[in-house]
Each structure stands twice: as structure tokens, then as C-alpha cells.
mmCIF file of C-alpha atoms in Angstrom:
data_model
loop_
_atom_site.group_PDB
_atom_site.id
_atom_site.type_symbol
_atom_site.label_atom_id
_atom_site.label_comp_id
_atom_site.label_asym_id
_atom_site.label_seq_id
_atom_site.Cartn_x
_atom_site.Cartn_y
_atom_site.Cartn_z
ATOM 1 C CA MET A 22 1.675 -15.698 -23.232
ATOM 2 C CA PHE A 23 -1.421 -16.367 -21.166
ATOM 3 C CA ASP A 24 -4.764 -14.566 -20.826
ATOM 4 C CA PHE A 25 -5.564 -13.978 -17.134
ATOM 5 C CA GLY A 26 -8.776 -12.212 -18.145
ATOM 6 C CA ASP A 27 -7.669 -8.884 -19.616
ATOM 7 C CA GLY A 28 -5.911 -10.133 -22.718
ATOM 8 C CA PRO A 29 -2.716 -12.153 -23.155
ATOM 9 C CA VAL A 30 0.357 -11.140 -21.151
ATOM 10 C CA PRO A 31 3.850 -12.625 -20.972
ATOM 11 C CA ALA A 32 3.664 -15.625 -18.627
ATOM 12 C CA ARG A 33 5.165 -19.011 -17.969
ATOM 13 C CA ARG A 34 4.281 -22.285 -16.307
ATOM 14 C CA HIS A 35 5.700 -22.615 -12.814
ATOM 15 C CA ARG A 36 8.291 -25.360 -12.529
ATOM 16 C CA ASN A 37 6.758 -26.668 -9.281
ATOM 17 C CA GLY A 38 3.184 -27.579 -10.194
ATOM 18 C CA GLY A 39 2.769 -26.162 -13.678
ATOM 19 C CA GLY A 40 0.397 -23.285 -12.881
ATOM 20 C CA TRP A 41 0.461 -20.011 -14.779
ATOM 21 C CA VAL A 42 2.609 -17.150 -13.483
ATOM 22 C CA ALA A 43 2.708 -13.754 -15.189
ATOM 23 C CA ASP A 44 6.172 -12.306 -15.785
ATOM 24 C CA THR A 45 5.153 -9.359 -13.567
ATOM 25 C CA ALA A 46 4.446 -11.648 -10.562
ATOM 26 C CA PHE A 47 6.953 -13.491 -8.375
ATOM 27 C CA VAL A 48 6.691 -17.131 -7.323
ATOM 28 C CA ALA A 49 9.578 -18.765 -5.477
ATOM 29 C CA ASP A 50 10.863 -22.100 -6.741
ATOM 30 C CA THR A 51 10.014 -23.584 -3.323
ATOM 31 C CA ALA A 52 6.322 -22.634 -3.630
ATOM 32 C CA TYR A 53 3.761 -24.834 -5.386
ATOM 33 C CA VAL A 54 1.367 -23.495 -8.031
ATOM 34 C CA GLY A 55 -0.932 -26.256 -9.301
ATOM 35 C CA PRO A 56 -1.701 -26.733 -12.999
ATOM 36 C CA SER A 57 -4.975 -24.738 -12.971
ATOM 37 C CA ALA A 58 -3.884 -22.048 -10.488
ATOM 38 C CA GLN A 59 -2.867 -18.531 -11.571
ATOM 39 C CA VAL A 60 -0.573 -15.873 -10.119
ATOM 40 C CA TYR A 61 -0.514 -12.562 -11.942
ATOM 41 C CA GLU A 62 -0.195 -8.779 -11.856
ATOM 42 C CA LYS A 63 2.270 -7.969 -9.014
ATOM 43 C CA ALA A 64 1.329 -10.857 -6.719
ATOM 44 C CA VAL A 65 3.979 -12.706 -4.701
ATOM 45 C CA VAL A 66 3.957 -16.354 -3.617
ATOM 46 C CA CYS A 67 6.976 -17.541 -1.689
ATOM 47 C CA ASN A 68 8.464 -19.877 0.888
ATOM 48 C CA TYR A 69 6.511 -23.141 0.903
ATOM 49 C CA ALA A 70 3.075 -21.733 0.111
ATOM 50 C CA GLU A 71 0.758 -23.884 -1.980
ATOM 51 C CA ILE A 72 -1.700 -22.528 -4.535
ATOM 52 C CA PHE A 73 -3.924 -25.174 -6.126
ATOM 53 C CA GLY A 74 -7.278 -25.871 -7.741
ATOM 54 C CA ASN A 75 -8.512 -22.838 -9.680
ATOM 55 C CA ALA A 76 -7.165 -20.343 -7.138
ATOM 56 C CA ARG A 77 -6.080 -16.944 -8.402
ATOM 57 C CA ILE A 78 -3.636 -14.621 -6.675
ATOM 58 C CA SER A 79 -3.427 -11.129 -8.164
ATOM 59 C CA GLY A 80 -2.990 -7.432 -7.546
ATOM 60 C CA SER A 81 -0.263 -6.862 -4.959
ATOM 61 C CA ALA A 82 -1.385 -9.810 -2.817
ATOM 62 C CA TRP A 83 1.127 -11.992 -0.970
ATOM 63 C CA VAL A 84 0.855 -15.662 0.001
ATOM 64 C CA TRP A 85 3.818 -17.069 1.908
ATOM 65 C CA ASP A 86 5.202 -19.282 4.668
ATOM 66 C CA GLU A 87 3.255 -22.564 4.626
ATOM 67 C CA ALA A 88 -0.127 -21.098 3.681
ATOM 68 C CA HIS A 89 -2.498 -23.122 1.475
ATOM 69 C CA VAL A 90 -4.918 -21.472 -0.952
ATOM 70 C CA GLY A 91 -7.113 -23.706 -3.083
ATOM 71 C CA GLY A 92 -10.437 -24.303 -4.758
ATOM 72 C CA ASN A 93 -11.917 -21.265 -6.493
ATOM 73 C CA VAL A 94 -10.390 -18.777 -4.065
ATOM 74 C CA LEU A 95 -9.533 -15.231 -5.123
ATOM 75 C CA VAL A 96 -6.815 -13.363 -3.221
ATOM 76 C CA TYR A 97 -6.243 -9.861 -4.557
ATOM 77 C CA GLY A 98 -5.597 -6.224 -3.765
ATOM 78 C CA ASP A 99 -3.047 -5.956 -0.946
ATOM 79 C CA ALA A 100 -4.377 -9.044 0.859
ATOM 80 C CA LYS A 101 -1.994 -11.335 2.750
ATOM 81 C CA VAL A 102 -2.283 -15.052 3.549
ATOM 82 C CA PHE A 103 0.603 -16.426 5.581
ATOM 83 C CA GLN A 104 1.984 -18.653 8.312
ATOM 84 C CA GLU A 105 -0.084 -21.880 8.270
ATOM 85 C CA ALA A 106 -3.397 -20.316 7.232
ATOM 86 C CA LYS A 107 -5.687 -22.237 4.900
ATOM 87 C CA VAL A 108 -8.215 -20.687 2.511
ATOM 88 C CA TYR A 109 -10.483 -22.987 0.471
ATOM 89 C CA GLY A 110 -13.761 -23.165 -1.423
ATOM 90 C CA ASP A 111 -15.072 -20.017 -3.067
ATOM 91 C CA ALA A 112 -13.609 -17.544 -0.556
ATOM 92 C CA VAL A 113 -12.594 -14.029 -1.553
ATOM 93 C CA ILE A 114 -9.783 -12.311 0.349
ATOM 94 C CA SER A 115 -9.226 -8.728 -0.770
ATOM 95 C CA ASP A 116 -8.214 -5.167 0.015
ATOM 96 C CA ARG A 117 -5.791 -5.216 2.981
ATOM 97 C CA ALA A 118 -7.204 -8.287 4.730
ATOM 98 C CA HIS A 119 -4.823 -10.662 6.538
ATOM 99 C CA ILE A 120 -5.356 -14.378 7.118
ATOM 100 C CA SER A 121 -2.650 -15.862 9.342
ATOM 101 C CA GLY A 122 -1.672 -18.251 12.097
ATOM 102 C CA LYS A 123 -3.610 -21.489 11.737
ATOM 103 C CA ALA A 124 -6.786 -19.749 10.627
ATOM 104 C CA LEU A 125 -9.184 -21.580 8.323
ATOM 105 C CA VAL A 126 -11.415 -19.723 5.864
ATOM 106 C CA TYR A 127 -13.706 -21.654 3.536
ATOM 107 C CA GLY A 128 -17.024 -21.725 1.726
ATOM 108 C CA HIS A 129 -18.515 -18.611 0.128
ATOM 109 C CA THR A 130 -16.818 -16.286 2.605
ATOM 110 C CA TRP A 131 -15.554 -12.762 2.013
ATOM 111 C CA ILE A 132 -12.796 -11.204 4.104
ATOM 112 C CA TYR A 133 -11.985 -7.650 3.054
ATOM 113 C CA GLY A 134 -11.172 -4.109 4.118
ATOM 114 C CA ASP A 135 -8.620 -4.151 6.935
ATOM 115 C CA ALA A 136 -10.034 -7.288 8.568
ATOM 116 C CA HIS A 137 -7.719 -9.851 10.170
ATOM 117 C CA VAL A 138 -8.503 -13.518 10.786
ATOM 118 C CA PHE A 139 -5.777 -15.244 12.787
ATOM 119 C CA ASP A 140 -4.729 -17.753 15.439
ATOM 120 C CA TYR A 141 -7.092 -20.751 15.183
ATOM 121 C CA ALA A 142 -10.122 -18.772 14.009
ATOM 122 C CA ARG A 143 -12.616 -20.215 11.512
ATOM 123 C CA VAL A 144 -14.735 -18.263 9.045
ATOM 124 C CA LYS A 145 -17.125 -20.293 6.874
ATOM 125 C CA ASP A 146 -20.604 -20.736 5.388
ATOM 126 C CA ASN A 147 -21.203 -17.450 3.553
ATOM 127 C CA ALA A 148 -19.873 -15.315 6.416
ATOM 128 C CA ARG A 149 -18.466 -11.819 5.848
ATOM 129 C CA VAL A 150 -15.706 -10.158 7.877
ATOM 130 C CA PHE A 151 -14.668 -6.625 6.968
ATOM 131 C CA GLY A 152 -13.788 -3.147 8.161
ATOM 132 C CA TRP A 153 -11.325 -3.255 11.073
ATOM 133 C CA ALA A 154 -12.799 -6.482 12.476
ATOM 134 C CA ARG A 155 -10.500 -9.004 14.152
ATOM 135 C CA VAL A 156 -11.398 -12.682 14.483
ATOM 136 C CA CYS A 157 -8.917 -14.676 16.527
ATOM 137 C CA GLY A 158 -8.325 -17.395 19.070
ATOM 138 C CA GLY A 159 -10.692 -20.277 18.457
ATOM 139 C CA ALA A 160 -13.563 -18.023 17.356
ATOM 140 C CA GLU A 161 -15.891 -19.246 14.621
ATOM 141 C CA ILE A 162 -17.940 -17.035 12.286
ATOM 142 C CA PHE A 163 -20.514 -18.905 10.188
ATOM 143 C CA ASP A 164 -24.059 -19.245 8.824
ATOM 144 C CA HIS A 165 -24.271 -15.956 6.864
ATOM 145 C CA ALA A 166 -22.971 -13.887 9.806
ATOM 146 C CA THR A 167 -21.457 -10.469 9.136
ATOM 147 C CA VAL A 168 -18.727 -9.111 11.403
ATOM 148 C CA TYR A 169 -17.523 -5.586 10.748
ATOM 149 C CA GLY A 170 -16.397 -2.297 12.224
ATOM 150 C CA ASN A 171 -13.993 -2.259 15.184
ATOM 151 C CA VAL A 172 -15.235 -5.578 16.562
ATOM 152 C CA VAL A 173 -12.892 -8.182 18.064
ATOM 153 C CA VAL A 174 -14.235 -11.728 18.252
ATOM 154 C CA SER A 175 -11.930 -14.013 20.181
ATOM 155 C CA GLY A 176 -11.694 -17.036 22.406
ATOM 156 C CA ASN A 177 -14.237 -19.767 21.785
ATOM 157 C CA ALA A 178 -16.947 -17.405 20.508
ATOM 158 C CA ARG A 179 -19.330 -18.752 17.874
ATOM 159 C CA VAL A 180 -21.089 -16.029 15.862
ATOM 160 C CA ARG A 181 -24.159 -16.746 13.735
ATOM 161 C CA LYS A 182 -25.639 -13.250 13.853
ATOM 162 C CA ASP A 183 -24.304 -9.940 12.682
ATOM 163 C CA LEU A 184 -21.752 -8.134 14.891
ATOM 164 C CA TYR A 185 -20.693 -4.541 14.300
#
């Protein structure tokens, strides 16, 4: 039994890393869940994904391939983090957001709604990406910028102001 925040539920320590996994969640034996990390509700972590630090994966979220999620990150709802994407710091990935490719998301960032961050994109420093926004290529969103709506930011764009 372990309390993920709403009272104790049946759970176990993952054999690869020792983190907590609720019986309702699935974590592959090949994935790593560090000792302070948590995977619960109907979340799935598979392939060679790594969850570490105080990261929490919940809801119906998926983390797979060789994705890394660490720090105080929250991934929940129907969010997906996959391929070689990395999410660190205090980032929140929620709703139906996708982080993929070799994207890097870190700091106090929020990616939510139906937003996608992929390829070699970077989102950092309190930035927000949401709605149907797409951030891709080598684009960088930072310094409290907000990107939302049907915006596509790609190439070598660097965004410090709001785009919508």
C-alpha cells in the first residue's frame, strides 16, 4: 500500500529503481522508476523510459521509448512523452500534450491542451505552450513566453514574447 495523495492504494516498489507503482498502473521491467518517483492511476511507462527524482506520472499518461522525466515534473491526463524527449525541473505536462523527438522541456514550464513540442525544440524558463500550438525544429520558447492557439513555431525561432 502507498498513498499517492488520495489515500493508500495497492502498490509496489518497481524492481528497476525502487520507485512506487500503483497496481492500476503499468511499468515495464525494462523501464527505470527511481526511488522517489511515482507512477499511479492508469499511467503507463514502458520500453527504456526513465522516471527519476520526485517525478509523478498519473492519469492515463504514457512515457515510453527512451524518454527521460525527472525532477519535480508532473505528467498527467492523457499526456505523452516519448522517443528521446527529456522533461526536467518543475515542468507540468498535461491534458493531451505530446513531447517527442529530442525535445527538451525544463524549468517552471507548462505544456497542456493539445500542444505538441517535438524535434529539437526547447521550452524553458516559465514558458507556457497550450491550445493547438506546435513547437518544433530547433525553436526555443523561453523567458515567460506564452504560445497558444493554432500557432506553429519552427526552425531556429526564439520566442520571448507571447504568440497566439
